[in-house]
Coordinates of C-alpha atoms in Angstrom, one line a residue:
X1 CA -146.0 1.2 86.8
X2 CA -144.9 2.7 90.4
X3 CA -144.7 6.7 89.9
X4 CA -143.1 8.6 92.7
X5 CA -142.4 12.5 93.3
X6 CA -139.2 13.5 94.8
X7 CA -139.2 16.6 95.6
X8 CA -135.3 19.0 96.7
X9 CA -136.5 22.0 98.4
X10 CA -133.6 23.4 99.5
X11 CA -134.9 27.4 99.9
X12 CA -132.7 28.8 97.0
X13 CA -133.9 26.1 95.1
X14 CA -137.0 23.7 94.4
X15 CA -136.2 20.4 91.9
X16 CA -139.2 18.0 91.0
X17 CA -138.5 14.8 89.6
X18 CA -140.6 12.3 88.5
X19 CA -139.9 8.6 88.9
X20 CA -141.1 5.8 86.8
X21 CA -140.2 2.5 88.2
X22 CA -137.2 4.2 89.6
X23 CA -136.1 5.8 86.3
X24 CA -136.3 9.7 85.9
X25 CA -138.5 10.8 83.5
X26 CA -139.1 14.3 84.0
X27 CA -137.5 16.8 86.2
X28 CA -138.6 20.7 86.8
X29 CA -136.2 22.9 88.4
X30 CA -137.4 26.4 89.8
X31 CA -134.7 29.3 91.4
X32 CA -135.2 32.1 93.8
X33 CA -135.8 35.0 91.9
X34 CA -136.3 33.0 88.7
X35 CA -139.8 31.2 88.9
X36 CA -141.5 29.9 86.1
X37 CA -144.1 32.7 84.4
X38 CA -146.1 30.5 82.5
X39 CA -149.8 30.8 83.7
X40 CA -149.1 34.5 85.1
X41 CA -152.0 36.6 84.5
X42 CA -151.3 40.6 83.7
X43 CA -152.7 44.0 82.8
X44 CA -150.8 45.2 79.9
X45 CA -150.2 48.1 78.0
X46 CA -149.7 47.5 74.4
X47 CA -146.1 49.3 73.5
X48 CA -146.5 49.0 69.3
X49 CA -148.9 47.1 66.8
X50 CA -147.0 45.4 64.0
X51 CA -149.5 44.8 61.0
X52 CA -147.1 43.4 58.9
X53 CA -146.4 40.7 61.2
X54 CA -150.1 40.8 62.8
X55 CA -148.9 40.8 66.4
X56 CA -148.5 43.5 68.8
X57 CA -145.8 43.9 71.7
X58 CA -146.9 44.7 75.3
X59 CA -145.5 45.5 78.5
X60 CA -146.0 43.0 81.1
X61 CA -143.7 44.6 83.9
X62 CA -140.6 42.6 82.6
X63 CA -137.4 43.5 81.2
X64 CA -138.1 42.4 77.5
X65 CA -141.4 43.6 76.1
X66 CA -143.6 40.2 75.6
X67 CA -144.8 39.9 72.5
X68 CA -149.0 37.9 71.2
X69 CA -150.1 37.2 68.0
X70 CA -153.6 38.4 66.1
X71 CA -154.9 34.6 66.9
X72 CA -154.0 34.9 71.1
X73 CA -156.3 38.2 71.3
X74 CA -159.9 38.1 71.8
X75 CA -161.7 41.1 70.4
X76 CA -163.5 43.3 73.4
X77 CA -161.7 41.1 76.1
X78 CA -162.8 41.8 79.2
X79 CA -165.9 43.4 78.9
X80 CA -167.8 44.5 82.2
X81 CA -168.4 41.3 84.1
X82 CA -172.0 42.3 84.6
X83 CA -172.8 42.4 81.1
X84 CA -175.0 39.9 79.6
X85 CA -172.7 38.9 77.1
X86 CA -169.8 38.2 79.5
X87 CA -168.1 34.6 78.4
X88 CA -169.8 34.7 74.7
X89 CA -167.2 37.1 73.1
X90 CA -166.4 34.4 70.4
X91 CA -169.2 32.1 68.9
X92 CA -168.1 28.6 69.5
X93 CA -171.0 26.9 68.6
X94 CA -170.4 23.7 66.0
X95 CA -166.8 23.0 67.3
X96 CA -166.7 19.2 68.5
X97 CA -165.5 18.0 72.0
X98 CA -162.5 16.4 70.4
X99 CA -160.8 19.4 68.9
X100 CA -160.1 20.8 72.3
X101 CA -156.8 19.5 73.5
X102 CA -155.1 19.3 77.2
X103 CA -152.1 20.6 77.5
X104 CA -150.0 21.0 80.9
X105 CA -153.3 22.1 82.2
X106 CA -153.9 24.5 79.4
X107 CA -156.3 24.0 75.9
X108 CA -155.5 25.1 72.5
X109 CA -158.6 26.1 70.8
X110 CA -159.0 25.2 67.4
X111 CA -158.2 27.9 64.9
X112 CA -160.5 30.7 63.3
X113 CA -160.9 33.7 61.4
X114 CA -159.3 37.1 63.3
X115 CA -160.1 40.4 62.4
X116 CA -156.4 42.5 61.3
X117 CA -154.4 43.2 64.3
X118 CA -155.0 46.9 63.9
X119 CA -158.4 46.7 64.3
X120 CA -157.8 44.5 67.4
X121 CA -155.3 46.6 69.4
X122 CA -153.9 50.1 69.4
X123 CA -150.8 51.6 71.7
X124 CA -151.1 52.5 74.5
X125 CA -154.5 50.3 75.3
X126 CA -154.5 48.4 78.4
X127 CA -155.1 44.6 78.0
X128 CA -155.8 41.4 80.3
X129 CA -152.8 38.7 79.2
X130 CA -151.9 35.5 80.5
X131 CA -148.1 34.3 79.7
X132 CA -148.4 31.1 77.6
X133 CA -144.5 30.4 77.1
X134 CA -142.0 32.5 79.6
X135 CA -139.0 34.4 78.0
X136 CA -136.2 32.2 76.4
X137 CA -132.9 33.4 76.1
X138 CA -133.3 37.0 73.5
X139 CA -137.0 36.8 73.5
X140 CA -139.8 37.6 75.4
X141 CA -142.4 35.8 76.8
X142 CA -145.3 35.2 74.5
X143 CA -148.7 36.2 75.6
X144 CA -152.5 35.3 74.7
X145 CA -156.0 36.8 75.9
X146 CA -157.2 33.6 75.9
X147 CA -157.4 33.3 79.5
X148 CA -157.1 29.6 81.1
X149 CA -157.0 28.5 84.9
X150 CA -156.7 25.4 85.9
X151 CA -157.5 23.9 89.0
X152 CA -157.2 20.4 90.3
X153 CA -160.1 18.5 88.3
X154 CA -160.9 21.4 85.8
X155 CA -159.8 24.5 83.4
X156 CA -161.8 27.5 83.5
X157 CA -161.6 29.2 80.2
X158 CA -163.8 32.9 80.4
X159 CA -163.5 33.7 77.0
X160 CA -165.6 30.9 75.6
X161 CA -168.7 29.0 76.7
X162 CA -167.5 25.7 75.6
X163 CA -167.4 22.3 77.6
X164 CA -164.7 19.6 77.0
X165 CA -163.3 16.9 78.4
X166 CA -159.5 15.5 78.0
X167 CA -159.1 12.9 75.7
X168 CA -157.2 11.1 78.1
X169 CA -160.4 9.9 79.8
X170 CA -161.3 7.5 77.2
X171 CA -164.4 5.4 79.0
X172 CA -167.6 6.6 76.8
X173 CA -169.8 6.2 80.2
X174 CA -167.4 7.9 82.3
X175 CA -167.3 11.1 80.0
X176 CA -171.4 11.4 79.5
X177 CA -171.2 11.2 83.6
X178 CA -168.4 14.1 83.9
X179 CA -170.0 16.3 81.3
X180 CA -173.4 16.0 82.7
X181 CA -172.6 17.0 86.0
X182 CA -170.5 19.8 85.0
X183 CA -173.4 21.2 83.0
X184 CA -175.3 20.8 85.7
X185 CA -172.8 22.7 88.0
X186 CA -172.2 25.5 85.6
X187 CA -173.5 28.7 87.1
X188 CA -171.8 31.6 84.3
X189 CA -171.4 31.9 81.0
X190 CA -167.8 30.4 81.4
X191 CA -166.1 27.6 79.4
X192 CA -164.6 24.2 81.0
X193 CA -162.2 21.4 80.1
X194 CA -162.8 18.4 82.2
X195 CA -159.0 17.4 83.6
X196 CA -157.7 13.8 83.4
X197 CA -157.8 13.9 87.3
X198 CA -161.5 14.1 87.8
X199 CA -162.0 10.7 86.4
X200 CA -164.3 9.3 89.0
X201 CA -164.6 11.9 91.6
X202 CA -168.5 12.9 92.3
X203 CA -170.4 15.5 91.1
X204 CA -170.3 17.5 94.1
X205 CA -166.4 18.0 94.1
X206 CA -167.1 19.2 90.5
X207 CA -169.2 21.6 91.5
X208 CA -167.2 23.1 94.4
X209 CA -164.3 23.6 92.2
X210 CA -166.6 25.4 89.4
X211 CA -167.6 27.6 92.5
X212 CA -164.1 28.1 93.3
X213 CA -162.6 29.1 89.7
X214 CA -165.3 31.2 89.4
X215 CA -164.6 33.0 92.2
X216 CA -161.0 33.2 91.1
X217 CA -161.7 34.8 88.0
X218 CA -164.0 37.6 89.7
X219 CA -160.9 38.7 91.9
X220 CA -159.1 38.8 88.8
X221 CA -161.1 40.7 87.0
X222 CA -161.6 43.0 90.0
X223 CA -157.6 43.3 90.2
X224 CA -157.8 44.8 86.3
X225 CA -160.1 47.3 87.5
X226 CA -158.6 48.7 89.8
X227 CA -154.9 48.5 89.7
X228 CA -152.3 50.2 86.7
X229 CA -150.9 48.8 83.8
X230 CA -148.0 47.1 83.8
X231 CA -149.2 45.0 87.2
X232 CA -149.3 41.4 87.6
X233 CA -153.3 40.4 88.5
X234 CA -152.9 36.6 89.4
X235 CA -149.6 34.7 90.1
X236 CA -149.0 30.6 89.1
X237 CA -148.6 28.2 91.9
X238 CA -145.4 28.0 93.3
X239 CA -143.2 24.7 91.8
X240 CA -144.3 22.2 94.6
X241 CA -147.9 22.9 94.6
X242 CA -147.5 22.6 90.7
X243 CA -146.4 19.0 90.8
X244 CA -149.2 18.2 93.2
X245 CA -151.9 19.6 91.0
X246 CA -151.0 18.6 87.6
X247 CA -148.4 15.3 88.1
X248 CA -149.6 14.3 91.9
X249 CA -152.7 12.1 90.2
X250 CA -154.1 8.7 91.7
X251 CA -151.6 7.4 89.0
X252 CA -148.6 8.3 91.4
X253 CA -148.2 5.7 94.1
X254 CA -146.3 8.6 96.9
X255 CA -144.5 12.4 97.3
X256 CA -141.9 12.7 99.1
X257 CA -140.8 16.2 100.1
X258 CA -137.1 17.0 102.2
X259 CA -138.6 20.5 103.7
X260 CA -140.3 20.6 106.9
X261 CA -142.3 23.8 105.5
X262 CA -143.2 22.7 102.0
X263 CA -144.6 19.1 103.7
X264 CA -147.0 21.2 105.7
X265 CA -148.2 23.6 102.3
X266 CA -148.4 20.0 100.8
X267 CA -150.2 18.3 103.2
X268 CA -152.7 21.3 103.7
X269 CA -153.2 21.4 99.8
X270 CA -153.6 18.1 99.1
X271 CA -156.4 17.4 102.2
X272 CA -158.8 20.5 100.7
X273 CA -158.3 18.7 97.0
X274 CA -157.4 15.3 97.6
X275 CA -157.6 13.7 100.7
X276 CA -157.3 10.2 99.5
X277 CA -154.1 10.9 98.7
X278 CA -152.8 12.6 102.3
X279 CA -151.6 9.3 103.4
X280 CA -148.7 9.0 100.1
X281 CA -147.1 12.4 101.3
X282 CA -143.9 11.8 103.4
X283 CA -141.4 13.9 104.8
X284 CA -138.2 13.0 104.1
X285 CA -135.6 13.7 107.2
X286 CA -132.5 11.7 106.7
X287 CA -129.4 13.3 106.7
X288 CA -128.6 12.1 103.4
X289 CA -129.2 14.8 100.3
X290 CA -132.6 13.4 98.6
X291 CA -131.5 13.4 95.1
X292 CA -128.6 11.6 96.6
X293 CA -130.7 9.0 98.0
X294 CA -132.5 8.4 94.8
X295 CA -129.2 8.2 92.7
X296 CA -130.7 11.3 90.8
X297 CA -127.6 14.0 90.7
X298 CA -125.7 11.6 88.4
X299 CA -129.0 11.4 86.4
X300 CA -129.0 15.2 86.5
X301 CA -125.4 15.4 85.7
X302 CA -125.7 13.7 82.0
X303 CA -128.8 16.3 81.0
X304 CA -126.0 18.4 79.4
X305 CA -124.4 15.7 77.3
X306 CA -124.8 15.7 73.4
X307 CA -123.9 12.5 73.3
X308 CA -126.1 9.3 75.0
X309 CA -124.9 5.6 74.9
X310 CA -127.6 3.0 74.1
X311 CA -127.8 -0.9 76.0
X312 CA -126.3 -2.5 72.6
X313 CA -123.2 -0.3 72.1
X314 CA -124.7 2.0 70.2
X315 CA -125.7 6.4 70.7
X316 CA -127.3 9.1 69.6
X317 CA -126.1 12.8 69.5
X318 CA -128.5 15.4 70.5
X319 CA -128.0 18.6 69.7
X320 CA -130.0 22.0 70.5
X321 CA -129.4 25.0 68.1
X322 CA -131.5 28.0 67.8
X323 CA -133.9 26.8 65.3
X324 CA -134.1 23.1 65.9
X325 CA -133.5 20.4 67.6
X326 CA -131.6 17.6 65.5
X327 CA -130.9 13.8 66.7
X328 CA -128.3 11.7 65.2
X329 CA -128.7 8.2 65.3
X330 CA -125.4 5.9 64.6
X331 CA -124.7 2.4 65.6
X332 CA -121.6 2.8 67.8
X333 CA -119.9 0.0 68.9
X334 CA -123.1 -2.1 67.8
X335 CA -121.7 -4.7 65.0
X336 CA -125.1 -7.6 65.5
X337 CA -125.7 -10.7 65.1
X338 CA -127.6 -11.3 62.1
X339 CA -127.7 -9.2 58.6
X340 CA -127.4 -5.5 58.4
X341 CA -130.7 -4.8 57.9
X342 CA -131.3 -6.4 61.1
X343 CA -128.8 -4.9 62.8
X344 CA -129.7 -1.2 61.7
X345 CA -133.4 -1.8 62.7
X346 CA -132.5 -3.0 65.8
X347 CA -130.5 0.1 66.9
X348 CA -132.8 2.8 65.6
X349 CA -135.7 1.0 67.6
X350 CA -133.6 1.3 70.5
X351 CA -132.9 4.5 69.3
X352 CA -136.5 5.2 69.5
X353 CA -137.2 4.3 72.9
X354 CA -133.9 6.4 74.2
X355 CA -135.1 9.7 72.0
X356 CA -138.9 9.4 73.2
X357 CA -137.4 9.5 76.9
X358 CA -134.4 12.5 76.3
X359 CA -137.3 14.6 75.1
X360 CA -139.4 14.3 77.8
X361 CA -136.9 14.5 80.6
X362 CA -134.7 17.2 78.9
X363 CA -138.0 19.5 77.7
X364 CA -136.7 19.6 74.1
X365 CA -139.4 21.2 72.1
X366 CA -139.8 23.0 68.9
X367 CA -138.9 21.7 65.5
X368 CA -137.2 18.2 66.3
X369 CA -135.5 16.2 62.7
X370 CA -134.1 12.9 63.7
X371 CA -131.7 11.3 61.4
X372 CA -132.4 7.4 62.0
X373 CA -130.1 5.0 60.1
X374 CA -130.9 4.4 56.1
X375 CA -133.5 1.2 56.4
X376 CA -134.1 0.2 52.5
X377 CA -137.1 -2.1 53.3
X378 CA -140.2 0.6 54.0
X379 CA -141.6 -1.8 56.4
X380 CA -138.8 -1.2 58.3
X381 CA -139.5 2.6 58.1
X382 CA -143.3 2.0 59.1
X383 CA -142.4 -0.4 62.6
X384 CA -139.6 2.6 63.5
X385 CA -142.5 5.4 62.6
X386 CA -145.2 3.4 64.9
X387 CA -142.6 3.1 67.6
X388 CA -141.7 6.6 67.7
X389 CA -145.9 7.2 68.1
X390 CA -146.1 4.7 70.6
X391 CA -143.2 5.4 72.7
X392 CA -144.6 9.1 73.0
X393 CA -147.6 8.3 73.8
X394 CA -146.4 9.3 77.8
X395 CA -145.4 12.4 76.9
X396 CA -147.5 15.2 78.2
X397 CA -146.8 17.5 75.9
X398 CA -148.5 17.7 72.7
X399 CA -146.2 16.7 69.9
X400 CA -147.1 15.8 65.9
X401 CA -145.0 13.1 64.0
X402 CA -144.8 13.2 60.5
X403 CA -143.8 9.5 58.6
X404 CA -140.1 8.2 57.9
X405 CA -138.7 10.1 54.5
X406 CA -136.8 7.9 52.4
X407 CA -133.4 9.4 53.4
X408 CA -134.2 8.3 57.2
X409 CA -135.3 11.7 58.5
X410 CA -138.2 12.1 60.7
X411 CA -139.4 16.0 61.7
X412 CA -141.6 16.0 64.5
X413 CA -143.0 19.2 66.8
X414 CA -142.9 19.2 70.3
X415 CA -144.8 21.8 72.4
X416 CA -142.7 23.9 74.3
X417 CA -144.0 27.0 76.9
X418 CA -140.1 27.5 79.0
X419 CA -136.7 27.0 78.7
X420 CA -135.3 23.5 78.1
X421 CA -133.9 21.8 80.7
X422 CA -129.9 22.0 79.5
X423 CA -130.3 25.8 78.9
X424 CA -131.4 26.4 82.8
X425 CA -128.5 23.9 83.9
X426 CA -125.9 25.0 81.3
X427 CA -124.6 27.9 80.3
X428 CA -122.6 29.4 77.2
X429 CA -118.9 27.9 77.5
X430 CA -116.5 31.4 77.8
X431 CA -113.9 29.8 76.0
X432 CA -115.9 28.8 72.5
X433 CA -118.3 31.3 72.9
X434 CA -121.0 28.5 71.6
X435 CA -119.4 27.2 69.1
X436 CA -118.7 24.2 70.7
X437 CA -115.1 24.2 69.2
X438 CA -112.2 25.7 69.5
X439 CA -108.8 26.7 67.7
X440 CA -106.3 23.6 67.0
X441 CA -103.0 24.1 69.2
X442 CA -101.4 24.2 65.8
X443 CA -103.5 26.7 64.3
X444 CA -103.1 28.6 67.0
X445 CA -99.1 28.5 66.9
X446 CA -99.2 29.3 63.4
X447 CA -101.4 32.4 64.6
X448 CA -98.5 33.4 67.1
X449 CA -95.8 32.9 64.3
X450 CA -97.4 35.2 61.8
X451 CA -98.6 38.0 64.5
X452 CA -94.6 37.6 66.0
X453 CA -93.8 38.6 62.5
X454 CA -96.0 41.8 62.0
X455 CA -95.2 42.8 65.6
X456 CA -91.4 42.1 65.9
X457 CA -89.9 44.8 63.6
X458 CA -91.6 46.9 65.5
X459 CA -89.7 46.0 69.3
X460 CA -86.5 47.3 70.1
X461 CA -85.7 45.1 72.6
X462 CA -84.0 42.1 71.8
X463 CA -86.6 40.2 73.6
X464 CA -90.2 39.1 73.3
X465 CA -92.5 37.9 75.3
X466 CA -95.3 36.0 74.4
X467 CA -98.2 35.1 77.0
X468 CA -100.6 32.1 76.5
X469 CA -102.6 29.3 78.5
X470 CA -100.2 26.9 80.0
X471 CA -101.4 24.1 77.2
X472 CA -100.4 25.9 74.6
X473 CA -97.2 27.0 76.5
X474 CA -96.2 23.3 76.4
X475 CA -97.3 22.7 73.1
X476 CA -95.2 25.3 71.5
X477 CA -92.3 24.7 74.0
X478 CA -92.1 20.6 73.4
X479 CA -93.8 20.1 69.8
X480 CA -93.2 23.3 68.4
X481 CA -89.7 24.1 69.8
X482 CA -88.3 23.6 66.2
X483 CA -90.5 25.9 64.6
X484 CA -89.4 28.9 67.2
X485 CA -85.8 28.5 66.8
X486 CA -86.3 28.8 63.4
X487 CA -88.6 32.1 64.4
X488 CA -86.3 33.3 66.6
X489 CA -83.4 33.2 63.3
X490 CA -85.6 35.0 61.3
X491 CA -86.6 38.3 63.2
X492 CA -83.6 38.3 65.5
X493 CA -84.8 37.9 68.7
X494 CA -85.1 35.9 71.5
X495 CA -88.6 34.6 71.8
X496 CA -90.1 34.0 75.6
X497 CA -93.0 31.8 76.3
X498 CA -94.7 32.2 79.7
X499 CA -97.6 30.2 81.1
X500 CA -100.6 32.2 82.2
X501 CA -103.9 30.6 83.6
X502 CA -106.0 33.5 83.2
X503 CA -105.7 33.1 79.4
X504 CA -108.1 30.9 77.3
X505 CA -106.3 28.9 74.4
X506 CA -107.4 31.6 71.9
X507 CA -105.8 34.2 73.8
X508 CA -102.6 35.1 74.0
X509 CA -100.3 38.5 74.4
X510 CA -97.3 39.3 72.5
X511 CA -95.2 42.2 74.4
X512 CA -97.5 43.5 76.3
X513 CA -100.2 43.9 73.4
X514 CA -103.1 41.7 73.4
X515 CA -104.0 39.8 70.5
X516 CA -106.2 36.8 68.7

């Protein structure tokens, strides 16, 4: 498979996408003044500790208070680096290797006993937090003590002394190598996850970037000793240097970068940490916009459509609410060749494929239902389950598929850590407020009729005037002309309709009085 980067710097803006043989599967999209805060490392002050809910909420500097949970906060975290129990806070002895999970360059430990939340934290204590999903929408960012940095080929984790390696690297001789001479390289009671990138590099790179974390972590930790609470400590990379360290992997065949500056912070990152790739970095200087070049702007224009079309005729409706993500499959214009049965599994394989790919490239996380045609053969069910499993098998995110239910539902979690693609491009529609409808032009008249009605006894002119968008202007003018001659016999006045653009069609002004 040919991978490319194509990166839109454009100073107000930075867009990442990544190609697949020429298709778009992922795309990251970074603003001036808004950069991603995921990985952002602070000294908090804890605001209020919520034992009923066994979380706490701290200020991290930010507008909204962020908010971590009794299982994110690691008792006596951080101690005084030149203690002797530095990096053993929690015991992890007896956990296996293959609990520990990768994730966007993070781990998820796996779960244990806490102590109550109120014997963890109280207000106004100051805290070391790193932000493990950014704010989203009404709420604020969540935040853990379980520190992680990644680098290039590994994650430093200082509140455990455990040593993993991604599952991704699945050669048995490869991972005895990797963890060997990363125990060999391990100079501090400090905790590593082996990234998917330093499959094959030599134990001497290892070791410099151990050095190098390390040395990270102590500047850190230096920061929290000296500076106030709020204060940011340590700050993410910026969205360029990003792609190169987590997506820029030997799997990815070039980058290609439209800023003159951003080439050179590319080139100079990627000949510290990978100078076998230094020759795949190209500057693009053609006068033609980037995106435009790769056909990617109409790509990016469909992100914020519900509905998508699939090759056989027929779609599937995707749509994001506030507690779920839900996917509608339907056959469409899709009629087949053979018997139904046929014919539905056919489309909700397709299906399959189509809702693998929009999850990935839109970052739809969370609780995901998809409602897949009725099958009435189970084997059916079980080939759509597997290729649902399989087809999400690229995803880098972590995500957990429960089987088919016999009413042709399949819930599935996808991990999520920012805003959704859609909700970064899109915005809540003025007009419907949300809702994603709005009034019926007949409804609506039937509004103006009965508020004319209440209002017109009222008017001593002989004369009313009624404002409203130019739509419904026309509608009650030609479809509706009846009905307002009749009006106008009933409360004895001569009605008016004007045309005003700065109305919505669920606005509209009666006399001078503004009503709904």
């Amino acid at each position: 498979m040919y991978k490319e980067l194509i990166i839109n710097d454009s100073g107000f803006e930075t867009r990442v996408a990544l190609l697949e043989d020429g298709v778009l599967t992922e795309l990251y999209v970074e603003r001036e003044g808004e950069a991603d805060l995921v990985g952002n490392i602070y000294k908090a002050r804890v605001l209020r500790v919520l034992p009923g809910m066994q979380a706490a909420f701290v200020d991290i500097g930010l507008r909204q208070a962020a908010f971590i949970y009794v299982d994110d906060v690691v008792a006596g975290f951080p101690p005084d680096p030149d203690s002797a129990v530095f990096g053993q806070l929690e015991e992890e002895a007896g956990e296996e290797e293959g609990e520990w999970v990768e994730e966007e360059g993070r781990t998820r430990p796996p779960a244990r006993k806490k102590a109550p939340i109120e014997d963890l934290l109280r207000e106004g204590q100051e805290i070391l937090v790193q932000v493990a999903k950014s704010p989203m929408g009404t709420k604020g960012a969540r935040v853990t003590s379980r520190v992680t940095i990644p680098g290039r080929l590994l994650v430093l984790m200082p509140t455990t002394t455990h040593v993993g390696l991604s599952r991704r690297i699945e050669d048995a001789a490869e991972r005895a190598r990797l963890k060997e001479a990363l125990t060999a390289a391990i100079k501090e009671p400090y905790g590593y996850i082996v990234r998917t990138a330093a499959e094959g590099v030599g134990a001497d790179k290892l070791a410099q970037e151990v050095d190098f974390l390390n040395r990270l972590w102590k500047r850190v930790l230096e920061r929290f000793r000296r500076s106030g609470a709020p204060g940011l400590l340590h700050m993410e990379l910026s969205a360029t240097l990003r792609a190169c360290r987590d997506l820029f992997t030997h799997e990815v065949d070039r980058l290609v970068i439209d800023s003159l500056s951003g080439y050179r912070e590319i080139r100079e990152f990627v000949e510290a940490y990978m100078p076998h790739l230094v020759d795949a970095v190209e500057f693009y200087d053609d006068p033609k916009p980037i995106f435009d070049a790769y056909h990617l702007e109409v790509e990016i224009s469909r992100l914020a459509k519900k509905k998508v079309w699939l090759k056989s005729g027929g779609y599937i409706v995707i749509e994001d609410t506030e507690a779920l993500v839900s996917v509608d499959v339907n056959t469409g214009r899709y009629v087949g060749k053979g018997d139904l049965s046929e014919t539905i599994l056919k489309t909700n394989l397709e299906a399959v494929r189509e809702i693998a790919y929009q999850l990935r490239l839109r970052d739809l996380g969370g609780i995901i239902v998809i409602d897949f045609i009725d099958m009435e053969k189970e084997e059916d069910r079980d080939k759509v389950y597997q290729a649902l499993i399989n087809a999400l098998t690229r995803d880098r995110s972590t995500t957990n598929v429960q089987p088919m239910s016999e009413m042709g539902l399949i819930e599935m979690t996808r991990k999520r850590t920012r805003e959704n693609i859609m909700r970064l491009l899109t915005e809540t529609c003025p007009c419907c407020e949300g809702e994603g409808r709005v009034l019926s032009k007949k409804s609506m008249a039937h509004n103006i009729y009965r508020e004319i009605l209440r209002r017109a006894q009222g008017v001593e002119s002989g004369r009313l005037a009624v404002r409203v968008h130019p739509d419904m202007a026309r509608y009650l003018l030609e479809e509706e002309n009846t009905n307002l001659l009749w009006l106008e016999k009933r409360v004895g006045k001569e009605i008016h309709i004007q045309a005003d653009n700065g109305l919505s069609q669920e606005i509209f002004d009666i006399a001078g009085a503004l009503g709904e």
